[in-house]
Every structure is written in C-alpha cells, then in structure tokens.
Amino acid sequence: MRLIRYSIVVSCLWLMGCTNSQNAYERLVPVPTASQTRRNTTPALDLPALLVQNIDSLRRLIGPPRESQGEGSAAEPGARGSGTAAKVENWVNTFEKNRSTLIVTFNARTRKVVDIVLPGTDEEELMQQANLSLYDSRYIVLPVGDPKFLDRITGLRIIPRR
C-alpha cells in the first residue's frame, strides 16, 4: 500500500516538474505580437498635416472626393442647383487614400476642415495608420462608438484644436 502511495506522489511530482518548461531557444527569442509588428510600419496617412488644410488644398493633396465622381455632383453644397448653399453650414466629403477612407466635414462658408472621421474597428491600428497620438496638442482624437455593441468602435474622429 505504501509503495502505491509513494509511486503516486513521485509521479505527481514528476508531472508538476514537466509543466511550464521551455527550451533555451524559446526563452531567448521573443515572438513579436501583431501590435508590435504594426508599430514598425510607416503610417499610410499623415492626418495631422491634413487637419490644418482647408478643403480646397486637401482636395489637391488627396484627390477628388467620392461625391464628385457621380453625375450630379454633391461635392459642394448647392452643386445640384437646389439653392441650399446659403442654408448649409457644414458639408461632408468622402475620400479614398492609400486604401483608407476619410470622411471630412468642412465649413462651406469658411472652407475650414471641421473634423475627419477614419472608419475602422481597431483603434491602435487606426492611430498608427493615420500617424496620430493621443497627446498631440494640435488635435483631439475621439472614438466613434458602435451603437449596437458598446464595447466596440466604428472609427476615430479627429478634431483640430483652434
């Protein structure tokens, strides 16, 4: 009976000694995570530089907005002849740049950029992709929440500080 107890204790100790073991190579070479790999890439957009532009110079840098590619252009308020140009203060243009979508709101009268929304679900990846920092004094970064799932985001809203 004692022999059985002794063999059970020894085998349990042996199993405990085998757990959490690593080869010497595994301890020396850490595997980079996906977020560390993303940090090493260069940003696809320089959003802080785009925020200080007015809408006309932003269009020259990025290209024409998606709204101007249709038959009835909606890139400008009142462009369709509806007479709403005097009534509308803010207007939205959507741009494609380096496989990223930018939704730009601008003041139709002053032509200044009001905000830029960068759609996406991974906040860290969006910050890296757009060359943004939470601590930059030139702009404010706000998450755009998903109304269906409160723990998820649908993008980032970047507002220039005046």
PDB file of N, CA and C in Angstrom, residues 54-158:
ATOM      1  N   ASN A  54      -7.316  73.709 -45.651  1.00  0.00           N
ATOM      2  CA  ASN A  54      -8.722  73.952 -45.950  1.00  0.00           C
ATOM      3  C   ASN A  54      -9.157  72.886 -46.951  1.00  0.00           C
ATOM      4  N   ILE A  55     -10.443  72.825 -47.245  1.00  0.00           N
ATOM      5  CA  ILE A  55     -10.951  71.725 -48.066  1.00  0.00           C
ATOM      6  C   ILE A  55     -10.388  71.755 -49.485  1.00  0.00           C
ATOM      7  N   ASP A  56     -10.105  72.937 -50.008  1.00  0.00           N
ATOM      8  CA  ASP A  56      -9.580  73.021 -51.377  1.00  0.00           C
ATOM      9  C   ASP A  56      -8.159  72.468 -51.476  1.00  0.00           C
ATOM     10  N   SER A  57      -7.302  72.819 -50.526  1.00  0.00           N
ATOM     11  CA  SER A  57      -5.939  72.276 -50.556  1.00  0.00           C
ATOM     12  C   SER A  57      -5.931  70.797 -50.190  1.00  0.00           C
ATOM     13  N   LEU A  58      -6.868  70.362 -49.350  1.00  0.00           N
ATOM     14  CA  LEU A  58      -6.978  68.942 -49.019  1.00  0.00           C
ATOM     15  C   LEU A  58      -7.364  68.144 -50.264  1.00  0.00           C
ATOM     16  N   ARG A  59      -8.252  68.683 -51.074  1.00  0.00           N
ATOM     17  CA  ARG A  59      -8.631  68.016 -52.330  1.00  0.00           C
ATOM     18  C   ARG A  59      -7.455  67.945 -53.297  1.00  0.00           C
ATOM     19  N   ARG A  60      -6.619  68.984 -53.310  1.00  0.00           N
ATOM     20  CA  ARG A  60      -5.437  68.944 -54.182  1.00  0.00           C
ATOM     21  C   ARG A  60      -4.451  67.872 -53.715  1.00  0.00           C
ATOM     22  N   LEU A  61      -4.324  67.688 -52.396  1.00  0.00           N
ATOM     23  CA  LEU A  61      -3.390  66.695 -51.857  1.00  0.00           C
ATOM     24  C   LEU A  61      -3.902  65.265 -52.015  1.00  0.00           C
ATOM     25  N   ILE A  62      -5.171  65.048 -51.723  1.00  0.00           N
ATOM     26  CA  ILE A  62      -5.726  63.693 -51.696  1.00  0.00           C
ATOM     27  C   ILE A  62      -6.333  63.292 -53.033  1.00  0.00           C
ATOM     28  N   GLY A  63      -6.972  64.233 -53.692  1.00  0.00           N
ATOM     29  CA  GLY A  63      -7.674  63.923 -54.932  1.00  0.00           C
ATOM     30  C   GLY A  63      -9.135  64.304 -54.801  1.00  0.00           C
ATOM     31  N   PRO A  64      -9.908  64.075 -55.840  1.00  0.00           N
ATOM     32  CA  PRO A  64     -11.317  64.467 -55.799  1.00  0.00           C
ATOM     33  C   PRO A  64     -12.109  63.595 -54.828  1.00  0.00           C
ATOM     34  N   PRO A  65     -13.127  64.167 -54.198  1.00  0.00           N
ATOM     35  CA  PRO A  65     -13.952  63.364 -53.295  1.00  0.00           C
ATOM     36  C   PRO A  65     -14.819  62.376 -54.066  1.00  0.00           C
ATOM     37  N   ARG A  66     -15.269  61.372 -53.369  1.00  0.00           N
ATOM     38  CA  ARG A  66     -16.114  60.352 -53.977  1.00  0.00           C
ATOM     39  C   ARG A  66     -17.424  60.947 -54.512  1.00  0.00           C
ATOM     40  N   GLU A  67     -17.916  61.985 -53.853  1.00  0.00           N
ATOM     41  CA  GLU A  67     -19.184  62.594 -54.252  1.00  0.00           C
ATOM     42  C   GLU A  67     -19.100  63.276 -55.615  1.00  0.00           C
ATOM     43  N   SER A  68     -17.922  63.702 -56.030  1.00  0.00           N
ATOM     44  CA  SER A  68     -17.790  64.401 -57.313  1.00  0.00           C
ATOM     45  C   SER A  68     -17.680  63.445 -58.492  1.00  0.00           C
ATOM     46  N   GLN A  69     -17.646  62.145 -58.231  1.00  0.00           N
ATOM     47  CA  GLN A  69     -17.470  61.183 -59.307  1.00  0.00           C
ATOM     48  C   GLN A  69     -18.785  60.751 -59.935  1.00  0.00           C
ATOM     49  N   GLY A  70     -19.921  61.133 -59.318  1.00  0.00           N
ATOM     50  CA  GLY A  70     -21.225  60.797 -59.892  1.00  0.00           C
ATOM     51  C   GLY A  70     -21.641  61.837 -60.914  1.00  0.00           C
ATOM     52  N   GLU A  71     -22.807  61.631 -61.489  1.00  0.00           N
ATOM     53  CA  GLU A  71     -23.290  62.580 -62.495  1.00  0.00           C
ATOM     54  C   GLU A  71     -23.709  63.892 -61.854  1.00  0.00           C
ATOM     55  N   GLY A  72     -24.566  63.848 -60.834  1.00  0.00           N
ATOM     56  CA  GLY A  72     -24.968  65.061 -60.131  1.00  0.00           C
ATOM     57  C   GLY A  72     -24.012  65.286 -58.982  1.00  0.00           C
ATOM     58  N   SER A  73     -23.074  66.193 -59.138  1.00  0.00           N
ATOM     59  CA  SER A  73     -22.015  66.378 -58.150  1.00  0.00           C
ATOM     60  C   SER A  73     -22.577  66.881 -56.831  1.00  0.00           C
ATOM     61  N   ALA A  74     -22.194  66.218 -55.744  1.00  0.00           N
ATOM     62  CA  ALA A  74     -22.601  66.639 -54.407  1.00  0.00           C
ATOM     63  C   ALA A  74     -21.383  67.002 -53.581  1.00  0.00           C
ATOM     64  N   ALA A  75     -20.268  67.310 -54.235  1.00  0.00           N
ATOM     65  CA  ALA A  75     -19.045  67.652 -53.517  1.00  0.00           C
ATOM     66  C   ALA A  75     -19.157  69.003 -52.833  1.00  0.00           C
ATOM     67  N   GLU A  76     -20.040  69.860 -53.329  1.00  0.00           N
ATOM     68  CA  GLU A  76     -20.250  71.195 -52.765  1.00  0.00           C
ATOM     69  C   GLU A  76     -21.733  71.388 -52.468  1.00  0.00           C
ATOM     70  N   PRO A  77     -22.063  72.154 -51.423  1.00  0.00           N
ATOM     71  CA  PRO A  77     -23.479  72.442 -51.187  1.00  0.00           C
ATOM     72  C   PRO A  77     -24.038  73.295 -52.322  1.00  0.00           C
ATOM     73  N   GLY A  78     -25.232  72.976 -52.740  1.00  0.00           N
ATOM     74  CA  GLY A  78     -25.872  73.721 -53.816  1.00  0.00           C
ATOM     75  C   GLY A  78     -25.381  73.350 -55.193  1.00  0.00           C
ATOM     76  N   ALA A  79     -24.533  72.335 -55.299  1.00  0.00           N
ATOM     77  CA  ALA A  79     -23.984  71.951 -56.603  1.00  0.00           C
ATOM     78  C   ALA A  79     -25.051  71.366 -57.519  1.00  0.00           C
ATOM     79  N   ARG A  80     -26.094  70.826 -56.930  1.00  0.00           N
ATOM     80  CA  ARG A  80     -27.164  70.239 -57.742  1.00  0.00           C
ATOM     81  C   ARG A  80     -28.230  71.263 -58.121  1.00  0.00           C
ATOM     82  N   GLY A  81     -28.007  72.520 -57.784  1.00  0.00           N
ATOM     83  CA  GLY A  81     -28.947  73.559 -58.161  1.00  0.00           C
ATOM     84  C   GLY A  81     -30.163  73.645 -57.259  1.00  0.00           C
ATOM     85  N   SER A  82     -30.066  73.124 -56.042  1.00  0.00           N
ATOM     86  CA  SER A  82     -31.218  73.134 -55.150  1.00  0.00           C
ATOM     87  C   SER A  82     -31.337  74.428 -54.365  1.00  0.00           C
ATOM     88  N   GLY A  83     -30.341  75.293 -54.447  1.00  0.00           N
ATOM     89  CA  GLY A  83     -30.405  76.557 -53.727  1.00  0.00           C
ATOM     90  C   GLY A  83     -30.155  76.421 -52.239  1.00  0.00           C
ATOM     91  N   THR A  84     -29.534  75.336 -51.804  1.00  0.00           N
ATOM     92  CA  THR A  84     -29.301  75.125 -50.378  1.00  0.00           C
ATOM     93  C   THR A  84     -27.950  75.625 -49.926  1.00  0.00           C
ATOM     94  N   ALA A  85     -27.154  76.193 -50.809  1.00  0.00           N
ATOM     95  CA  ALA A  85     -25.797  76.608 -50.452  1.00  0.00           C
ATOM     96  C   ALA A  85     -25.796  77.650 -49.347  1.00  0.00           C
ATOM     97  N   ALA A  86     -26.765  78.566 -49.355  1.00  0.00           N
ATOM     98  CA  ALA A  86     -26.807  79.609 -48.330  1.00  0.00           C
ATOM     99  C   ALA A  86     -27.286  79.061 -46.997  1.00  0.00           C
ATOM    100  N   LYS A  87     -28.051  77.970 -46.995  1.00  0.00           N
ATOM    101  CA  LYS A  87     -28.618  77.414 -45.767  1.00  0.00           C
ATOM    102  C   LYS A  87     -27.668  76.450 -45.063  1.00  0.00           C
ATOM    103  N   VAL A  88     -26.803  75.798 -45.797  1.00  0.00           N
ATOM    104  CA  VAL A  88     -25.941  74.756 -45.247  1.00  0.00           C
ATOM    105  C   VAL A  88     -24.663  75.372 -44.697  1.00  0.00           C
ATOM    106  N   GLU A  89     -24.320  74.988 -43.456  1.00  0.00           N
ATOM    107  CA  GLU A  89     -23.064  75.479 -42.887  1.00  0.00           C
ATOM    108  C   GLU A  89     -21.947  74.457 -43.057  1.00  0.00           C
ATOM    109  N   ASN A  90     -22.204  73.199 -42.678  1.00  0.00           N
ATOM    110  CA  ASN A  90     -21.193  72.146 -42.793  1.00  0.00           C
ATOM    111  C   ASN A  90     -21.560  71.192 -43.923  1.00  0.00           C
ATOM    112  N   TRP A  91     -20.537  70.661 -44.572  1.00  0.00           N
ATOM    113  CA  TRP A  91     -20.720  69.743 -45.691  1.00  0.00           C
ATOM    114  C   TRP A  91     -19.722  68.605 -45.545  1.00  0.00           C
ATOM    115  N   VAL A  92     -20.058  67.444 -46.070  1.00  0.00           N
ATOM    116  CA  VAL A  92     -19.226  66.248 -45.916  1.00  0.00           C
ATOM    117  C   VAL A  92     -18.708  65.791 -47.276  1.00  0.00           C
ATOM    118  N   ASN A  93     -17.423  65.473 -47.328  1.00  0.00           N
ATOM    119  CA  ASN A  93     -16.797  64.839 -48.493  1.00  0.00           C
ATOM    120  C   ASN A  93     -16.131  63.547 -48.038  1.00  0.00           C
ATOM    121  N   THR A  94     -16.164  62.529 -48.887  1.00  0.00           N
ATOM    122  CA  THR A  94     -15.542  61.241 -48.598  1.00  0.00           C
ATOM    123  C   THR A  94     -14.396  61.027 -49.577  1.00  0.00           C
ATOM    124  N   PHE A  95     -13.230  60.662 -49.028  1.00  0.00           N
ATOM    125  CA  PHE A  95     -12.031  60.474 -49.845  1.00  0.00           C
ATOM    126  C   PHE A  95     -11.475  59.073 -49.639  1.00  0.00           C
ATOM    127  N   GLU A  96     -10.762  58.574 -50.642  1.00  0.00           N
ATOM    128  CA  GLU A  96     -10.005  57.323 -50.558  1.00  0.00           C
ATOM    129  C   GLU A  96      -8.536  57.672 -50.723  1.00  0.00           C
ATOM    130  N   LYS A  97      -7.713  57.235 -49.759  1.00  0.00           N
ATOM    131  CA  LYS A  97      -6.270  57.495 -49.834  1.00  0.00           C
ATOM    132  C   LYS A  97      -5.536  56.307 -49.230  1.00  0.00           C
ATOM    133  N   ASN A  98      -4.664  55.683 -50.000  1.00  0.00           N
ATOM    134  CA  ASN A  98      -3.853  54.545 -49.532  1.00  0.00           C
ATOM    135  C   ASN A  98      -4.711  53.462 -48.876  1.00  0.00           C
ATOM    136  N   ARG A  99      -5.775  53.063 -49.556  1.00  0.00           N
ATOM    137  CA  ARG A  99      -6.698  52.028 -49.073  1.00  0.00           C
ATOM    138  C   ARG A  99      -7.403  52.424 -47.779  1.00  0.00           C
ATOM    139  N   SER A 100      -7.459  53.710 -47.467  1.00  0.00           N
ATOM    140  CA  SER A 100      -8.164  54.194 -46.284  1.00  0.00           C
ATOM    141  C   SER A 100      -9.264  55.154 -46.719  1.00  0.00           C
ATOM    142  N   THR A 101     -10.366  55.103 -46.005  1.00  0.00           N
ATOM    143  CA  THR A 101     -11.467  56.021 -46.262  1.00  0.00           C
ATOM    144  C   THR A 101     -11.401  57.157 -45.260  1.00  0.00           C
ATOM    145  N   LEU A 102     -11.549  58.376 -45.741  1.00  0.00           N
ATOM    146  CA  LEU A 102     -11.581  59.566 -44.891  1.00  0.00           C
ATOM    147  C   LEU A 102     -12.907  60.272 -45.119  1.00  0.00           C
ATOM    148  N   ILE A 103     -13.628  60.550 -44.044  1.00  0.00           N
ATOM    149  CA  ILE A 103     -14.869  61.306 -44.120  1.00  0.00           C
ATOM    150  C   ILE A 103     -14.573  62.675 -43.532  1.00  0.00           C
ATOM    151  N   VAL A 104     -14.552  63.690 -44.379  1.00  0.00           N
ATOM    152  CA  VAL A 104     -14.123  65.034 -43.988  1.00  0.00           C
ATOM    153  C   VAL A 104     -15.336  65.958 -43.942  1.00  0.00           C
ATOM    154  N   THR A 105     -15.538  66.591 -42.790  1.00  0.00           N
ATOM    155  CA  THR A 105     -16.575  67.611 -42.649  1.00  0.00           C
ATOM    156  C   THR A 105     -15.896  68.968 -42.709  1.00  0.00           C
ATOM    157  N   PHE A 106     -16.438  69.876 -43.526  1.00  0.00           N
ATOM    158  CA  PHE A 106     -15.852  71.206 -43.637  1.00  0.00           C
ATOM    159  C   PHE A 106     -16.945  72.259 -43.605  1.00  0.00           C
ATOM    160  N   ASN A 107     -16.576  73.473 -43.215  1.00  0.00           N
ATOM    161  CA  ASN A 107     -17.489  74.599 -43.197  1.00  0.00           C
ATOM    162  C   ASN A 107     -17.590  75.126 -44.625  1.00  0.00           C
ATOM    163  N   ALA A 108     -18.802  75.153 -45.166  1.00  0.00           N
ATOM    164  CA  ALA A 108     -18.992  75.536 -46.564  1.00  0.00           C
ATOM    165  C   ALA A 108     -18.677  77.007 -46.806  1.00  0.00           C
ATOM    166  N   ARG A 109     -18.807  77.844 -45.795  1.00  0.00           N
ATOM    167  CA  ARG A 109     -18.549  79.270 -45.973  1.00  0.00           C
ATOM    168  C   ARG A 109     -17.073  79.598 -45.814  1.00  0.00           C
ATOM    169  N   THR A 110     -16.435  79.110 -44.722  1.00  0.00           N
ATOM    170  CA  THR A 110     -15.026  79.431 -44.458  1.00  0.00           C
ATOM    171  C   THR A 110     -14.061  78.460 -45.117  1.00  0.00           C
ATOM    172  N   ARG A 111     -14.556  77.281 -45.561  1.00  0.00           N
ATOM    173  CA  ARG A 111     -13.770  76.236 -46.215  1.00  0.00           C
ATOM    174  C   ARG A 111     -12.817  75.514 -45.256  1.00  0.00           C
ATOM    175  N   LYS A 112     -12.907  75.765 -43.951  1.00  0.00           N
ATOM    176  CA  LYS A 112     -12.026  75.105 -42.979  1.00  0.00           C
ATOM    177  C   LYS A 112     -12.543  73.706 -42.659  1.00  0.00           C
ATOM    178  N   VAL A 113     -11.602  72.787 -42.411  1.00  0.00           N
ATOM    179  CA  VAL A 113     -11.951  71.421 -42.029  1.00  0.00           C
ATOM    180  C   VAL A 113     -12.452  71.435 -40.589  1.00  0.00           C
ATOM    181  N   VAL A 114     -13.646  70.871 -40.365  1.00  0.00           N
ATOM    182  CA  VAL A 114     -14.246  70.805 -39.031  1.00  0.00           C
ATOM    183  C   VAL A 114     -13.770  69.551 -38.308  1.00  0.00           C
ATOM    184  N   ASP A 115     -13.803  68.410 -38.988  1.00  0.00           N
ATOM    185  CA  ASP A 115     -13.297  67.161 -38.420  1.00  0.00           C
ATOM    186  C   ASP A 115     -13.059  66.151 -39.534  1.00  0.00           C
ATOM    187  N   ILE A 116     -12.319  65.102 -39.185  1.00  0.00           N
ATOM    188  CA  ILE A 116     -12.070  63.986 -40.105  1.00  0.00           C
ATOM    189  C   ILE A 116     -12.396  62.706 -39.350  1.00  0.00           C
ATOM    190  N   VAL A 117     -13.194  61.841 -39.965  1.00  0.00           N
ATOM    191  CA  VAL A 117     -13.523  60.542 -39.379  1.00  0.00           C
ATOM    192  C   VAL A 117     -12.807  59.474 -40.195  1.00  0.00           C
ATOM    193  N   LEU A 118     -12.118  58.601 -39.478  1.00  0.00           N
ATOM    194  CA  LEU A 118     -11.392  57.488 -40.082  1.00  0.00           C
ATOM    195  C   LEU A 118     -12.098  56.197 -39.664  1.00  0.00           C
ATOM    196  N   PRO A 119     -12.894  55.569 -40.546  1.00  0.00           N
ATOM    197  CA  PRO A 119     -13.628  54.359 -40.177  1.00  0.00           C
ATOM    198  C   PRO A 119     -12.699  53.162 -39.957  1.00  0.00           C
ATOM    199  N   GLY A 120     -13.062  52.328 -39.002  1.00  0.00           N
ATOM    200  CA  GLY A 120     -12.312  51.114 -38.704  1.00  0.00           C
ATOM    201  C   GLY A 120     -12.688  50.585 -37.337  1.00  0.00           C
ATOM    202  N   THR A 121     -12.244  49.381 -37.015  1.00  0.00           N
ATOM    203  CA  THR A 121     -12.617  48.765 -35.745  1.00  0.00           C
ATOM    204  C   THR A 121     -11.451  48.599 -34.779  1.00  0.00           C
ATOM    205  N   ASP A 122     -10.220  48.721 -35.243  1.00  0.00           N
ATOM    206  CA  ASP A 122      -9.046  48.549 -34.391  1.00  0.00           C
ATOM    207  C   ASP A 122      -8.430  49.921 -34.116  1.00  0.00           C
ATOM    208  N   GLU A 123      -8.646  50.421 -32.898  1.00  0.00           N
ATOM    209  CA  GLU A 123      -8.209  51.773 -32.554  1.00  0.00           C
ATOM    210  C   GLU A 123      -6.701  51.939 -32.682  1.00  0.00           C
ATOM    211  N   GLU A 124      -5.958  50.976 -32.206  1.00  0.00           N
ATOM    212  CA  GLU A 124      -4.494  51.059 -32.263  1.00  0.00           C
ATOM    213  C   GLU A 124      -3.988  51.083 -33.707  1.00  0.00           C
ATOM    214  N   GLU A 125      -4.575  50.253 -34.542  1.00  0.00           N
ATOM    215  CA  GLU A 125      -4.178  50.215 -35.951  1.00  0.00           C
ATOM    216  C   GLU A 125      -4.529  51.525 -36.660  1.00  0.00           C
ATOM    217  N   LEU A 126      -5.691  52.092 -36.361  1.00  0.00           N
ATOM    218  CA  LEU A 126      -6.088  53.365 -36.969  1.00  0.00           C
ATOM    219  C   LEU A 126      -5.160  54.496 -36.537  1.00  0.00           C
ATOM    220  N   MET A 127      -4.784  54.504 -35.258  1.00  0.00           N
ATOM    221  CA  MET A 127      -3.873  55.537 -34.756  1.00  0.00           C
ATOM    222  C   MET A 127      -2.527  55.439 -35.471  1.00  0.00           C
ATOM    223  N   GLN A 128      -2.027  54.232 -35.638  1.00  0.00           N
ATOM    224  CA  GLN A 128      -0.751  54.017 -36.318  1.00  0.00           C
ATOM    225  C   GLN A 128      -0.853  54.373 -37.797  1.00  0.00           C
ATOM    226  N   GLN A 129      -1.919  53.951 -38.426  1.00  0.00           N
ATOM    227  CA  GLN A 129      -2.120  54.168 -39.857  1.00  0.00           C
ATOM    228  C   GLN A 129      -2.209  55.656 -40.184  1.00  0.00           C
ATOM    229  N   ALA A 130      -2.794  56.448 -39.288  1.00  0.00           N
ATOM    230  CA  ALA A 130      -3.010  57.873 -39.557  1.00  0.00           C
ATOM    231  C   ALA A 130      -1.961  58.768 -38.912  1.00  0.00           C
ATOM    232  N   ASN A 131      -0.944  58.182 -38.281  1.00  0.00           N
ATOM    233  CA  ASN A 131       0.128  58.951 -37.644  1.00  0.00           C
ATOM    234  C   ASN A 131      -0.418  59.864 -36.544  1.00  0.00           C
ATOM    235  N   LEU A 132      -1.302  59.308 -35.695  1.00  0.00           N
ATOM    236  CA  LEU A 132      -1.948  60.078 -34.638  1.00  0.00           C
ATOM    237  C   LEU A 132      -1.371  59.740 -33.275  1.00  0.00           C
ATOM    238  N   SER A 133      -1.484  60.691 -32.358  1.00  0.00           N
ATOM    239  CA  SER A 133      -1.084  60.496 -30.973  1.00  0.00           C
ATOM    240  C   SER A 133      -2.172  61.081 -30.084  1.00  0.00           C
ATOM    241  N   LEU A 134      -2.467  60.414 -28.987  1.00  0.00           N
ATOM    242  CA  LEU A 134      -3.478  60.923 -28.058  1.00  0.00           C
ATOM    243  C   LEU A 134      -3.007  62.171 -27.328  1.00  0.00           C
ATOM    244  N   TYR A 135      -1.712  62.432 -27.330  1.00  0.00           N
ATOM    245  CA  TYR A 135      -1.148  63.528 -26.542  1.00  0.00           C
ATOM    246  C   TYR A 135      -0.719  64.719 -27.387  1.00  0.00           C
ATOM    247  N   ASP A 136      -1.095  64.760 -28.653  1.00  0.00           N
ATOM    248  CA  ASP A 136      -0.732  65.874 -29.526  1.00  0.00           C
ATOM    249  C   ASP A 136      -1.642  67.065 -29.230  1.00  0.00           C
ATOM    250  N   SER A 137      -1.058  68.241 -29.106  1.00  0.00           N
ATOM    251  CA  SER A 137      -1.835  69.436 -28.754  1.00  0.00           C
ATOM    252  C   SER A 137      -2.526  70.071 -29.957  1.00  0.00           C
ATOM    253  N   ARG A 138      -2.290  69.571 -31.161  1.00  0.00           N
ATOM    254  CA  ARG A 138      -2.892  70.159 -32.356  1.00  0.00           C
ATOM    255  C   ARG A 138      -4.297  69.647 -32.644  1.00  0.00           C
ATOM    256  N   TYR A 139      -4.679  68.514 -32.052  1.00  0.00           N
ATOM    257  CA  TYR A 139      -5.972  67.911 -32.357  1.00  0.00           C
ATOM    258  C   TYR A 139      -6.447  67.051 -31.191  1.00  0.00           C
ATOM    259  N   ILE A 140      -7.724  66.669 -31.251  1.00  0.00           N
ATOM    260  CA  ILE A 140      -8.349  65.783 -30.268  1.00  0.00           C
ATOM    261  C   ILE A 140      -8.782  64.518 -31.010  1.00  0.00           C
ATOM    262  N   VAL A 141      -8.509  63.357 -30.431  1.00  0.00           N
ATOM    263  CA  VAL A 141      -8.920  62.083 -31.017  1.00  0.00           C
ATOM    264  C   VAL A 141     -10.053  61.514 -30.171  1.00  0.00           C
ATOM    265  N   LEU A 142     -11.194  61.252 -30.806  1.00  0.00           N
ATOM    266  CA  LEU A 142     -12.352  60.689 -30.119  1.00  0.00           C
ATOM    267  C   LEU A 142     -12.768  59.390 -30.796  1.00  0.00           C
ATOM    268  N   PRO A 143     -13.068  58.349 -30.018  1.00  0.00           N
ATOM    269  CA  PRO A 143     -13.575  57.124 -30.636  1.00  0.00           C
ATOM    270  C   PRO A 143     -15.031  57.309 -31.052  1.00  0.00           C
ATOM    271  N   VAL A 144     -15.397  56.726 -32.177  1.00  0.00           N
ATOM    272  CA  VAL A 144     -16.787  56.719 -32.630  1.00  0.00           C
ATOM    273  C   VAL A 144     -17.351  55.365 -32.237  1.00  0.00           C
ATOM    274  N   GLY A 145     -18.261  55.367 -31.271  1.00  0.00           N
ATOM    275  CA  GLY A 145     -18.785  54.117 -30.731  1.00  0.00           C
ATOM    276  C   GLY A 145     -19.789  53.445 -31.646  1.00  0.00           C
ATOM    277  N   ASP A 146     -19.857  52.131 -31.515  1.00  0.00           N
ATOM    278  CA  ASP A 146     -20.840  51.337 -32.237  1.00  0.00           C
ATOM    279  C   ASP A 146     -22.116  51.327 -31.398  1.00  0.00           C
ATOM    280  N   PRO A 147     -23.256  51.796 -31.929  1.00  0.00           N
ATOM    281  CA  PRO A 147     -24.472  51.854 -31.118  1.00  0.00           C
ATOM    282  C   PRO A 147     -25.021  50.481 -30.734  1.00  0.00           C
ATOM    283  N   LYS A 148     -24.713  49.454 -31.506  1.00  0.00           N
ATOM    284  CA  LYS A 148     -25.212  48.114 -31.191  1.00  0.00           C
ATOM    285  C   LYS A 148     -24.349  47.410 -30.151  1.00  0.00           C
ATOM    286  N   PHE A 149     -23.038  47.623 -30.217  1.00  0.00           N
ATOM    287  CA  PHE A 149     -22.106  46.971 -29.303  1.00  0.00           C
ATOM    288  C   PHE A 149     -21.290  48.058 -28.613  1.00  0.00           C
ATOM    289  N   LEU A 150     -21.577  48.319 -27.369  1.00  0.00           N
ATOM    290  CA  LEU A 150     -20.970  49.440 -26.661  1.00  0.00           C
ATOM    291  C   LEU A 150     -19.481  49.267 -26.403  1.00  0.00           C
ATOM    292  N   ASP A 151     -18.970  48.052 -26.506  1.00  0.00           N
ATOM    293  CA  ASP A 151     -17.547  47.827 -26.269  1.00  0.00           C
ATOM    294  C   ASP A 151     -16.725  47.875 -27.557  1.00  0.00           C
ATOM    295  N   ARG A 152     -17.330  48.241 -28.680  1.00  0.00           N
ATOM    296  CA  ARG A 152     -16.628  48.301 -29.964  1.00  0.00           C
ATOM    297  C   ARG A 152     -16.684  49.716 -30.529  1.00  0.00           C
ATOM    298  N   ILE A 153     -15.750  49.997 -31.440  1.00  0.00           N
ATOM    299  CA  ILE A 153     -15.763  51.290 -32.121  1.00  0.00           C
ATOM    300  C   ILE A 153     -15.978  51.075 -33.616  1.00  0.00           C
ATOM    301  N   THR A 154     -16.448  52.125 -34.275  1.00  0.00           N
ATOM    302  CA  THR A 154     -16.602  52.066 -35.731  1.00  0.00           C
ATOM    303  C   THR A 154     -15.636  53.015 -36.425  1.00  0.00           C
ATOM    304  N   GLY A 155     -14.812  53.712 -35.641  1.00  0.00           N
ATOM    305  CA  GLY A 155     -13.833  54.612 -36.233  1.00  0.00           C
ATOM    306  C   GLY A 155     -13.304  55.611 -35.227  1.00  0.00           C
ATOM    307  N   LEU A 156     -12.483  56.535 -35.724  1.00  0.00           N
ATOM    308  CA  LEU A 156     -11.919  57.612 -34.909  1.00  0.00           C
ATOM    309  C   LEU A 156     -12.315  58.945 -35.524  1.00  0.00           C
ATOM    310  N   ARG A 157     -12.675  59.876 -34.659  1.00  0.00           N
ATOM    311  CA  ARG A 157     -12.990  61.239 -35.102  1.00  0.00           C
ATOM    312  C   ARG A 157     -11.863  62.141 -34.635  1.00  0.00           C
ATOM    313  N   ILE A 158     -11.273  62.891 -35.554  1.00  0.00           N
ATOM    314  CA  ILE A 158     -10.147  63.764 -35.242  1.00  0.00           C
ATOM    315  C   ILE A 158     -10.612  65.202 -35.451  1.00  0.00           C
TER     316      ILE A 158
END
